[in-house]
């Protein structure tokens, strides 16, 4: 079986998985990160200039290199097109209530759900996959990661975590930090939010996903039960390497 087809199983089993965001709308970063050994990538439609065509190209590259590819969508209206293009799963931002989580979860599933049917897509191998085989495989494999990033979501966090079809809670520390407006390092309200979200996920036996900028952050969040880590982004790695290389050469050149 491919890494793509088993990603949801690995996540649910608590395997430690490390991925990265894709911010540049081309196929190249997907290929590079796959070759580097990352476990998955997340195409960022919400905060990067990915449209349907560039998302399709990135997903094609992911399929070609057998690296699971999730897509962070700007909202539920694009979920169907992303699934049809062959995404392994979707990161849905601003999940604020259990009712919304249930509504979104239904869009991932054919049986007992509301996903529009088609096999004339990459997901259906362009009609090569029989109808009921496609339905069974897609219902089993598609991954729904709910991004918890609004203080109001904490009022329903246990109910959100318990929603059938939600596979993982992604702790959106950036938006939570902005919402609380505390400019100190590691704002107490955000730390408490991390603890509440983590506790709710563990109670519901759901996976915890997080964004990290370094190993220190990963260690802290792992201590709260996180097992899926999104490390930086293609642009983050480019900037980091560019600054390091530039500094080294300028240091030599100036001597």
PDB file of C-alpha atoms in Angstrom:
ATOM      1  CA  UNK A   1       0.000   0.000   0.000  1.00  0.00           C
ATOM      2  CA  UNK A   2       1.116   3.559  -0.664  1.00  0.00           C
ATOM      3  CA  UNK A   3       1.962   6.165   1.952  1.00  0.00           C
ATOM      4  CA  UNK A   4      -0.926   8.214   0.602  1.00  0.00           C
ATOM      5  CA  UNK A   5      -3.499   5.480   1.117  1.00  0.00           C
ATOM      6  CA  UNK A   6      -2.331   4.690   4.651  1.00  0.00           C
ATOM      7  CA  UNK A   7      -1.846   8.246   5.953  1.00  0.00           C
ATOM      8  CA  UNK A   8      -5.119   8.362   7.900  1.00  0.00           C
ATOM      9  CA  UNK A   9      -4.389   4.984   9.506  1.00  0.00           C
ATOM     10  CA  UNK A  10      -0.917   6.107  10.516  1.00  0.00           C
ATOM     11  CA  UNK A  11      -2.279   9.339  11.985  1.00  0.00           C
ATOM     12  CA  UNK A  12      -4.961   7.524  13.959  1.00  0.00           C
ATOM     13  CA  UNK A  13      -2.380   5.029  15.212  1.00  0.00           C
ATOM     14  CA  UNK A  14      -0.321   7.875  16.686  1.00  0.00           C
ATOM     15  CA  UNK A  15       2.656   7.545  14.351  1.00  0.00           C
ATOM     16  CA  UNK A  16       4.991  10.520  14.644  1.00  0.00           C
ATOM     17  CA  UNK A  17       4.661  12.372  11.326  1.00  0.00           C
ATOM     18  CA  UNK A  18       6.522  15.474  10.175  1.00  0.00           C
ATOM     19  CA  UNK A  19       5.339  17.591   7.261  1.00  0.00           C
ATOM     20  CA  UNK A  20       5.596  21.155   6.020  1.00  0.00           C
ATOM     21  CA  UNK A  21       3.428  23.860   4.505  1.00  0.00           C
ATOM     22  CA  UNK A  22       3.667  24.631   0.794  1.00  0.00           C
ATOM     23  CA  UNK A  23       3.355  28.349   0.066  1.00  0.00           C
ATOM     24  CA  UNK A  24       4.759  28.556  -3.473  1.00  0.00           C
ATOM     25  CA  UNK A  25       2.251  27.499  -6.162  1.00  0.00           C
ATOM     26  CA  UNK A  26       4.441  25.147  -8.186  1.00  0.00           C
ATOM     27  CA  UNK A  27       5.244  21.430  -8.162  1.00  0.00           C
ATOM     28  CA  UNK A  28       8.910  21.881  -7.235  1.00  0.00           C
ATOM     29  CA  UNK A  29       8.666  22.271  -3.458  1.00  0.00           C
ATOM     30  CA  UNK A  30       6.482  19.149  -3.299  1.00  0.00           C
ATOM     31  CA  UNK A  31       9.151  17.162  -5.120  1.00  0.00           C
ATOM     32  CA  UNK A  32      11.976  18.560  -2.984  1.00  0.00           C
ATOM     33  CA  UNK A  33      10.254  17.879   0.344  1.00  0.00           C
ATOM     34  CA  UNK A  34       9.274  14.384  -0.789  1.00  0.00           C
ATOM     35  CA  UNK A  35      12.883  13.692  -1.713  1.00  0.00           C
ATOM     36  CA  UNK A  36      14.077  15.079   1.621  1.00  0.00           C
ATOM     37  CA  UNK A  37      12.016  12.472   3.459  1.00  0.00           C
ATOM     38  CA  UNK A  38       9.081  14.455   4.844  1.00  0.00           C
ATOM     39  CA  UNK A  39       6.030  12.382   5.742  1.00  0.00           C
ATOM     40  CA  UNK A  40       3.510  14.757   4.160  1.00  0.00           C
ATOM     41  CA  UNK A  41       2.940  18.272   2.824  1.00  0.00           C
ATOM     42  CA  UNK A  42       0.131  20.785   3.354  1.00  0.00           C
ATOM     43  CA  UNK A  43      -0.814  22.926   0.356  1.00  0.00           C
ATOM     44  CA  UNK A  44      -1.894  26.278   1.774  1.00  0.00           C
ATOM     45  CA  UNK A  45      -4.814  27.726  -0.173  1.00  0.00           C
ATOM     46  CA  UNK A  46      -5.788  29.906   2.784  1.00  0.00           C
ATOM     47  CA  UNK A  47      -2.644  32.015   3.095  1.00  0.00           C
ATOM     48  CA  UNK A  48      -0.802  31.428  -0.191  1.00  0.00           C
ATOM     49  CA  UNK A  49      -1.657  32.061  -3.875  1.00  0.00           C
ATOM     50  CA  UNK A  50      -2.824  28.540  -4.737  1.00  0.00           C
ATOM     51  CA  UNK A  51      -5.832  28.335  -7.056  1.00  0.00           C
ATOM     52  CA  UNK A  52      -7.490  25.181  -8.381  1.00  0.00           C
ATOM     53  CA  UNK A  53      -4.976  24.744 -11.214  1.00  0.00           C
ATOM     54  CA  UNK A  54      -1.836  25.200  -9.119  1.00  0.00           C
ATOM     55  CA  UNK A  55      -3.309  23.024  -6.373  1.00  0.00           C
ATOM     56  CA  UNK A  56      -3.960  20.337  -8.974  1.00  0.00           C
ATOM     57  CA  UNK A  57      -0.340  20.535 -10.154  1.00  0.00           C
ATOM     58  CA  UNK A  58       1.037  20.264  -6.618  1.00  0.00           C
ATOM     59  CA  UNK A  59      -1.245  17.289  -5.922  1.00  0.00           C
ATOM     60  CA  UNK A  60      -0.100  15.622  -9.138  1.00  0.00           C
ATOM     61  CA  UNK A  61       3.515  16.008  -7.984  1.00  0.00           C
ATOM     62  CA  UNK A  62       2.598  14.552  -4.600  1.00  0.00           C
ATOM     63  CA  UNK A  63       0.956  11.524  -6.224  1.00  0.00           C
ATOM     64  CA  UNK A  64       4.007  11.055  -8.442  1.00  0.00           C
ATOM     65  CA  UNK A  65       6.304  10.970  -5.411  1.00  0.00           C
ATOM     66  CA  UNK A  66       3.896   9.083  -3.121  1.00  0.00           C
ATOM     67  CA  UNK A  67       3.877  11.761  -0.460  1.00  0.00           C
ATOM     68  CA  UNK A  68       0.548  12.405   1.281  1.00  0.00           C
ATOM     69  CA  UNK A  69      -0.736  15.899   0.543  1.00  0.00           C
ATOM     70  CA  UNK A  70      -3.297  17.732   2.631  1.00  0.00           C
ATOM     71  CA  UNK A  71      -4.784  21.052   1.564  1.00  0.00           C
ATOM     72  CA  UNK A  72      -5.617  23.902   3.917  1.00  0.00           C
ATOM     73  CA  UNK A  73      -8.711  25.326   2.239  1.00  0.00           C
ATOM     74  CA  UNK A  74     -10.041  28.866   2.727  1.00  0.00           C
ATOM     75  CA  UNK A  75     -13.501  27.458   3.445  1.00  0.00           C
ATOM     76  CA  UNK A  76     -15.855  24.516   2.850  1.00  0.00           C
ATOM     77  CA  UNK A  77     -16.808  25.559  -0.692  1.00  0.00           C
ATOM     78  CA  UNK A  78     -13.513  24.257  -2.109  1.00  0.00           C
ATOM     79  CA  UNK A  79     -13.475  20.899  -0.314  1.00  0.00           C
ATOM     80  CA  UNK A  80     -15.066  18.880  -3.144  1.00  0.00           C
ATOM     81  CA  UNK A  81     -12.676  20.139  -5.823  1.00  0.00           C
ATOM     82  CA  UNK A  82      -9.660  19.415  -3.610  1.00  0.00           C
ATOM     83  CA  UNK A  83     -10.834  15.868  -2.877  1.00  0.00           C
ATOM     84  CA  UNK A  84     -11.486  15.277  -6.581  1.00  0.00           C
ATOM     85  CA  UNK A  85      -7.963  16.484  -7.397  1.00  0.00           C
ATOM     86  CA  UNK A  86      -6.555  13.743  -5.179  1.00  0.00           C
ATOM     87  CA  UNK A  87      -5.836  15.311  -1.800  1.00  0.00           C
ATOM     88  CA  UNK A  88      -5.107  12.905   1.042  1.00  0.00           C
ATOM     89  CA  UNK A  89      -7.049  15.117   3.404  1.00  0.00           C
ATOM     90  CA  UNK A  90      -7.995  18.644   4.268  1.00  0.00           C
ATOM     91  CA  UNK A  91      -7.082  21.093   7.008  1.00  0.00           C
ATOM     92  CA  UNK A  92     -10.173  23.222   7.638  1.00  0.00           C
ATOM     93  CA  UNK A  93      -9.590  26.575   9.379  1.00  0.00           C
ATOM     94  CA  UNK A  94     -11.790  28.255  11.976  1.00  0.00           C
ATOM     95  CA  UNK A  95     -13.770  25.269  13.190  1.00  0.00           C
ATOM     96  CA  UNK A  96     -15.689  27.075  15.922  1.00  0.00           C
ATOM     97  CA  UNK A  97     -18.526  24.688  16.795  1.00  0.00           C
ATOM     98  CA  UNK A  98     -19.543  21.044  16.800  1.00  0.00           C
ATOM     99  CA  UNK A  99     -22.379  21.842  14.388  1.00  0.00           C
ATOM    100  CA  UNK A 100     -19.924  23.271  11.863  1.00  0.00           C
ATOM    101  CA  UNK A 101     -17.557  20.327  12.359  1.00  0.00           C
ATOM    102  CA  UNK A 102     -20.407  17.899  11.582  1.00  0.00           C
ATOM    103  CA  UNK A 103     -21.380  19.899   8.490  1.00  0.00           C
ATOM    104  CA  UNK A 104     -17.815  19.817   7.199  1.00  0.00           C
ATOM    105  CA  UNK A 105     -17.276  16.151   8.080  1.00  0.00           C
ATOM    106  CA  UNK A 106     -20.235  15.222   5.886  1.00  0.00           C
ATOM    107  CA  UNK A 107     -18.481  16.775   2.871  1.00  0.00           C
ATOM    108  CA  UNK A 108     -15.684  14.198   3.203  1.00  0.00           C
ATOM    109  CA  UNK A 109     -17.886  11.103   2.994  1.00  0.00           C
ATOM    110  CA  UNK A 110     -20.080   9.461   0.381  1.00  0.00           C
ATOM    111  CA  UNK A 111     -21.881   7.045   2.710  1.00  0.00           C
ATOM    112  CA  UNK A 112     -23.890   8.885   5.352  1.00  0.00           C
ATOM    113  CA  UNK A 113     -22.357  12.088   4.014  1.00  0.00           C
ATOM    114  CA  UNK A 114     -22.819  14.740   1.365  1.00  0.00           C
ATOM    115  CA  UNK A 115     -19.830  14.393  -0.960  1.00  0.00           C
ATOM    116  CA  UNK A 116     -20.685  14.818  -4.628  1.00  0.00           C
ATOM    117  CA  UNK A 117     -19.899  11.681  -6.615  1.00  0.00           C
ATOM    118  CA  UNK A 118     -17.456  11.495  -9.530  1.00  0.00           C
ATOM    119  CA  UNK A 119     -14.826   9.062 -10.736  1.00  0.00           C
ATOM    120  CA  UNK A 120     -13.816  11.165 -13.759  1.00  0.00           C
ATOM    121  CA  UNK A 121     -11.199  12.746 -11.492  1.00  0.00           C
ATOM    122  CA  UNK A 122      -7.683  11.991 -10.292  1.00  0.00           C
ATOM    123  CA  UNK A 123      -9.229  10.603  -7.106  1.00  0.00           C
ATOM    124  CA  UNK A 124     -11.202   8.157  -9.243  1.00  0.00           C
ATOM    125  CA  UNK A 125      -8.250   7.426 -11.569  1.00  0.00           C
ATOM    126  CA  UNK A 126     -10.196   9.033 -14.404  1.00  0.00           C
ATOM    127  CA  UNK A 127     -12.992   6.390 -14.300  1.00  0.00           C
ATOM    128  CA  UNK A 128     -10.543   3.474 -13.897  1.00  0.00           C
ATOM    129  CA  UNK A 129     -11.773   2.803 -10.353  1.00  0.00           C
ATOM    130  CA  UNK A 130     -15.214   1.130 -10.142  1.00  0.00           C
ATOM    131  CA  UNK A 131     -17.894   3.203  -8.419  1.00  0.00           C
ATOM    132  CA  UNK A 132     -18.264   1.259  -5.165  1.00  0.00           C
ATOM    133  CA  UNK A 133     -14.544   0.589  -4.825  1.00  0.00           C
ATOM    134  CA  UNK A 134     -13.928   4.325  -5.164  1.00  0.00           C
ATOM    135  CA  UNK A 135     -16.597   5.119  -2.572  1.00  0.00           C
ATOM    136  CA  UNK A 136     -15.210   2.608  -0.077  1.00  0.00           C
ATOM    137  CA  UNK A 137     -11.585   3.690  -0.514  1.00  0.00           C
ATOM    138  CA  UNK A 138     -12.289   7.411  -0.344  1.00  0.00           C
ATOM    139  CA  UNK A 139     -14.489   7.088   2.742  1.00  0.00           C
ATOM    140  CA  UNK A 140     -11.752   5.096   4.444  1.00  0.00           C
ATOM    141  CA  UNK A 141      -8.801   7.261   3.448  1.00  0.00           C
ATOM    142  CA  UNK A 142      -9.882  10.924   3.491  1.00  0.00           C
ATOM    143  CA  UNK A 143      -8.566  12.827   6.506  1.00  0.00           C
ATOM    144  CA  UNK A 144     -10.333  15.760   8.191  1.00  0.00           C
ATOM    145  CA  UNK A 145      -8.107  17.956  10.346  1.00  0.00           C
ATOM    146  CA  UNK A 146     -10.078  20.619  12.230  1.00  0.00           C
ATOM    147  CA  UNK A 147      -8.117  23.789  12.952  1.00  0.00           C
ATOM    148  CA  UNK A 148      -8.958  25.215  16.375  1.00  0.00           C
ATOM    149  CA  UNK A 149      -7.846  28.827  16.367  1.00  0.00           C
ATOM    150  CA  UNK A 150     -10.687  30.909  17.818  1.00  0.00           C
ATOM    151  CA  UNK A 151     -11.286  31.471  21.557  1.00  0.00           C
ATOM    152  CA  UNK A 152     -15.009  30.808  21.040  1.00  0.00           C
ATOM    153  CA  UNK A 153     -14.175  27.266  19.863  1.00  0.00           C
ATOM    154  CA  UNK A 154     -12.892  26.467  23.350  1.00  0.00           C
ATOM    155  CA  UNK A 155     -16.452  26.746  24.658  1.00  0.00           C
ATOM    156  CA  UNK A 156     -17.333  23.660  22.591  1.00  0.00           C
ATOM    157  CA  UNK A 157     -13.962  21.977  22.324  1.00  0.00           C
ATOM    158  CA  UNK A 158     -15.039  18.662  23.892  1.00  0.00           C
ATOM    159  CA  UNK A 159     -18.064  18.465  21.569  1.00  0.00           C
ATOM    160  CA  UNK A 160     -15.948  19.361  18.512  1.00  0.00           C
ATOM    161  CA  UNK A 161     -13.383  16.690  19.373  1.00  0.00           C
ATOM    162  CA  UNK A 162     -16.138  14.104  19.753  1.00  0.00           C
ATOM    163  CA  UNK A 163     -17.618  14.694  16.273  1.00  0.00           C
ATOM    164  CA  UNK A 164     -17.462  11.545  14.151  1.00  0.00           C
ATOM    165  CA  UNK A 165     -15.349  12.197  11.083  1.00  0.00           C
ATOM    166  CA  UNK A 166     -12.969  14.650  12.761  1.00  0.00           C
ATOM    167  CA  UNK A 167      -9.626  12.827  12.674  1.00  0.00           C
ATOM    168  CA  UNK A 168      -7.363  15.420  14.256  1.00  0.00           C
ATOM    169  CA  UNK A 169      -7.439  18.749  16.078  1.00  0.00           C
ATOM    170  CA  UNK A 170      -4.878  21.232  14.769  1.00  0.00           C
ATOM    171  CA  UNK A 171      -3.923  23.796  17.405  1.00  0.00           C
ATOM    172  CA  UNK A 172      -3.792  27.203  15.696  1.00  0.00           C
ATOM    173  CA  UNK A 173      -1.530  29.064  18.092  1.00  0.00           C
ATOM    174  CA  UNK A 174      -0.960  31.986  15.724  1.00  0.00           C
ATOM    175  CA  UNK A 175      -4.593  33.019  15.459  1.00  0.00           C
ATOM    176  CA  UNK A 176      -5.183  32.328  19.137  1.00  0.00           C
ATOM    177  CA  UNK A 177      -2.251  34.576  20.035  1.00  0.00           C
ATOM    178  CA  UNK A 178      -3.575  37.349  17.782  1.00  0.00           C
ATOM    179  CA  UNK A 179      -7.087  36.954  19.194  1.00  0.00           C
ATOM    180  CA  UNK A 180      -5.962  37.240  22.804  1.00  0.00           C
ATOM    181  CA  UNK A 181      -3.792  40.256  21.991  1.00  0.00           C
ATOM    182  CA  UNK A 182      -1.070  39.403  24.489  1.00  0.00           C
ATOM    183  CA  UNK A 183       2.332  40.371  23.054  1.00  0.00           C
ATOM    184  CA  UNK A 184       4.372  38.599  25.730  1.00  0.00           C
ATOM    185  CA  UNK A 185       6.293  35.441  24.899  1.00  0.00           C
ATOM    186  CA  UNK A 186       4.156  32.306  25.377  1.00  0.00           C
ATOM    187  CA  UNK A 187       0.977  34.159  26.436  1.00  0.00           C
ATOM    188  CA  UNK A 188      -0.688  32.357  29.369  1.00  0.00           C
ATOM    189  CA  UNK A 189      -4.093  32.325  27.622  1.00  0.00           C
ATOM    190  CA  UNK A 190      -2.581  30.561  24.620  1.00  0.00           C
ATOM    191  CA  UNK A 191      -0.768  28.037  26.812  1.00  0.00           C
ATOM    192  CA  UNK A 192      -4.065  27.307  28.577  1.00  0.00           C
ATOM    193  CA  UNK A 193      -5.785  26.949  25.192  1.00  0.00           C
ATOM    194  CA  UNK A 194      -3.152  24.441  24.086  1.00  0.00           C
ATOM    195  CA  UNK A 195      -3.754  22.455  27.250  1.00  0.00           C
ATOM    196  CA  UNK A 196      -7.567  22.497  26.854  1.00  0.00           C
ATOM    197  CA  UNK A 197      -7.494  21.489  23.189  1.00  0.00           C
ATOM    198  CA  UNK A 198      -4.976  18.733  23.897  1.00  0.00           C
ATOM    199  CA  UNK A 199      -7.022  17.410  26.804  1.00  0.00           C
ATOM    200  CA  UNK A 200     -10.205  17.341  24.712  1.00  0.00           C
ATOM    201  CA  UNK A 201      -8.435  15.522  21.888  1.00  0.00           C
ATOM    202  CA  UNK A 202      -6.973  12.908  24.215  1.00  0.00           C
ATOM    203  CA  UNK A 203     -10.351  12.376  25.897  1.00  0.00           C
ATOM    204  CA  UNK A 204     -11.988  11.802  22.500  1.00  0.00           C
ATOM    205  CA  UNK A 205      -9.045   9.642  21.374  1.00  0.00           C
ATOM    206  CA  UNK A 206      -8.337  12.033  18.501  1.00  0.00           C
ATOM    207  CA  UNK A 207      -4.987  12.972  17.047  1.00  0.00           C
ATOM    208  CA  UNK A 208      -3.303  16.299  17.873  1.00  0.00           C
ATOM    209  CA  UNK A 209      -1.626  18.232  15.050  1.00  0.00           C
ATOM    210  CA  UNK A 210       0.526  21.327  15.478  1.00  0.00           C
ATOM    211  CA  UNK A 211       2.672  23.841  13.634  1.00  0.00           C
ATOM    212  CA  UNK A 212       6.240  24.158  14.902  1.00  0.00           C
ATOM    213  CA  UNK A 213       9.150  26.371  13.989  1.00  0.00           C
ATOM    214  CA  UNK A 214      11.833  24.306  15.681  1.00  0.00           C
ATOM    215  CA  UNK A 215      12.614  21.206  17.752  1.00  0.00           C
ATOM    216  CA  UNK A 216      12.066  23.015  21.073  1.00  0.00           C
ATOM    217  CA  UNK A 217       8.460  23.805  20.169  1.00  0.00           C
ATOM    218  CA  UNK A 218       7.988  20.245  18.939  1.00  0.00           C
ATOM    219  CA  UNK A 219       9.215  18.837  22.257  1.00  0.00           C
ATOM    220  CA  UNK A 220       6.820  21.051  24.261  1.00  0.00           C
ATOM    221  CA  UNK A 221       3.814  20.173  22.118  1.00  0.00           C
ATOM    222  CA  UNK A 222       4.749  16.479  22.031  1.00  0.00           C
ATOM    223  CA  UNK A 223       4.542  16.546  25.822  1.00  0.00           C
ATOM    224  CA  UNK A 224       0.871  17.502  25.394  1.00  0.00           C
ATOM    225  CA  UNK A 225       0.245  14.569  23.072  1.00  0.00           C
ATOM    226  CA  UNK A 226       0.943  16.009  19.626  1.00  0.00           C
ATOM    227  CA  UNK A 227       2.098  13.446  17.082  1.00  0.00           C
ATOM    228  CA  UNK A 228       1.683  15.298  13.773  1.00  0.00           C
ATOM    229  CA  UNK A 229       4.065  18.216  13.282  1.00  0.00           C
ATOM    230  CA  UNK A 230       3.987  20.767  10.449  1.00  0.00           C
ATOM    231  CA  UNK A 231       7.479  22.237  10.366  1.00  0.00           C
ATOM    232  CA  UNK A 232       7.882  25.672   8.782  1.00  0.00           C
ATOM    233  CA  UNK A 233       7.214  25.945   5.014  1.00  0.00           C
ATOM    234  CA  UNK A 234       8.986  25.856   1.683  1.00  0.00           C
ATOM    235  CA  UNK A 235       9.374  29.636   1.840  1.00  0.00           C
ATOM    236  CA  UNK A 236      10.538  29.429   5.450  1.00  0.00           C
ATOM    237  CA  UNK A 237      13.234  26.938   4.511  1.00  0.00           C
ATOM    238  CA  UNK A 238      14.274  29.102   1.540  1.00  0.00           C
ATOM    239  CA  UNK A 239      14.614  32.211   3.700  1.00  0.00           C
ATOM    240  CA  UNK A 240      16.479  30.337   6.432  1.00  0.00           C
ATOM    241  CA  UNK A 241      18.953  28.803   4.002  1.00  0.00           C
ATOM    242  CA  UNK A 242      19.363  32.068   2.085  1.00  0.00           C
ATOM    243  CA  UNK A 243      20.150  34.034   5.242  1.00  0.00           C
ATOM    244  CA  UNK A 244      22.595  31.379   6.454  1.00  0.00           C
ATOM    245  CA  UNK A 245      24.416  31.113   3.131  1.00  0.00           C
ATOM    246  CA  UNK A 246      24.524  34.871   2.625  1.00  0.00           C
ATOM    247  CA  UNK A 247      25.913  35.428   6.110  1.00  0.00           C
ATOM    248  CA  UNK A 248      28.625  32.822   5.660  1.00  0.00           C
ATOM    249  CA  UNK A 249      29.799  34.139   2.283  1.00  0.00           C
ATOM    250  CA  UNK A 250      29.684  37.764   3.395  1.00  0.00           C
ATOM    251  CA  UNK A 251      31.733  36.827   6.430  1.00  0.00           C
ATOM    252  CA  UNK A 252      34.391  35.249   4.219  1.00  0.00           C
ATOM    253  CA  UNK A 253      34.255  38.058   1.643  1.00  0.00           C
ATOM    254  CA  UNK A 254      34.689  40.778   4.261  1.00  0.00           C
ATOM    255  CA  UNK A 255      37.918  39.329   5.662  1.00  0.00           C
TER     256      UNK A 255
END
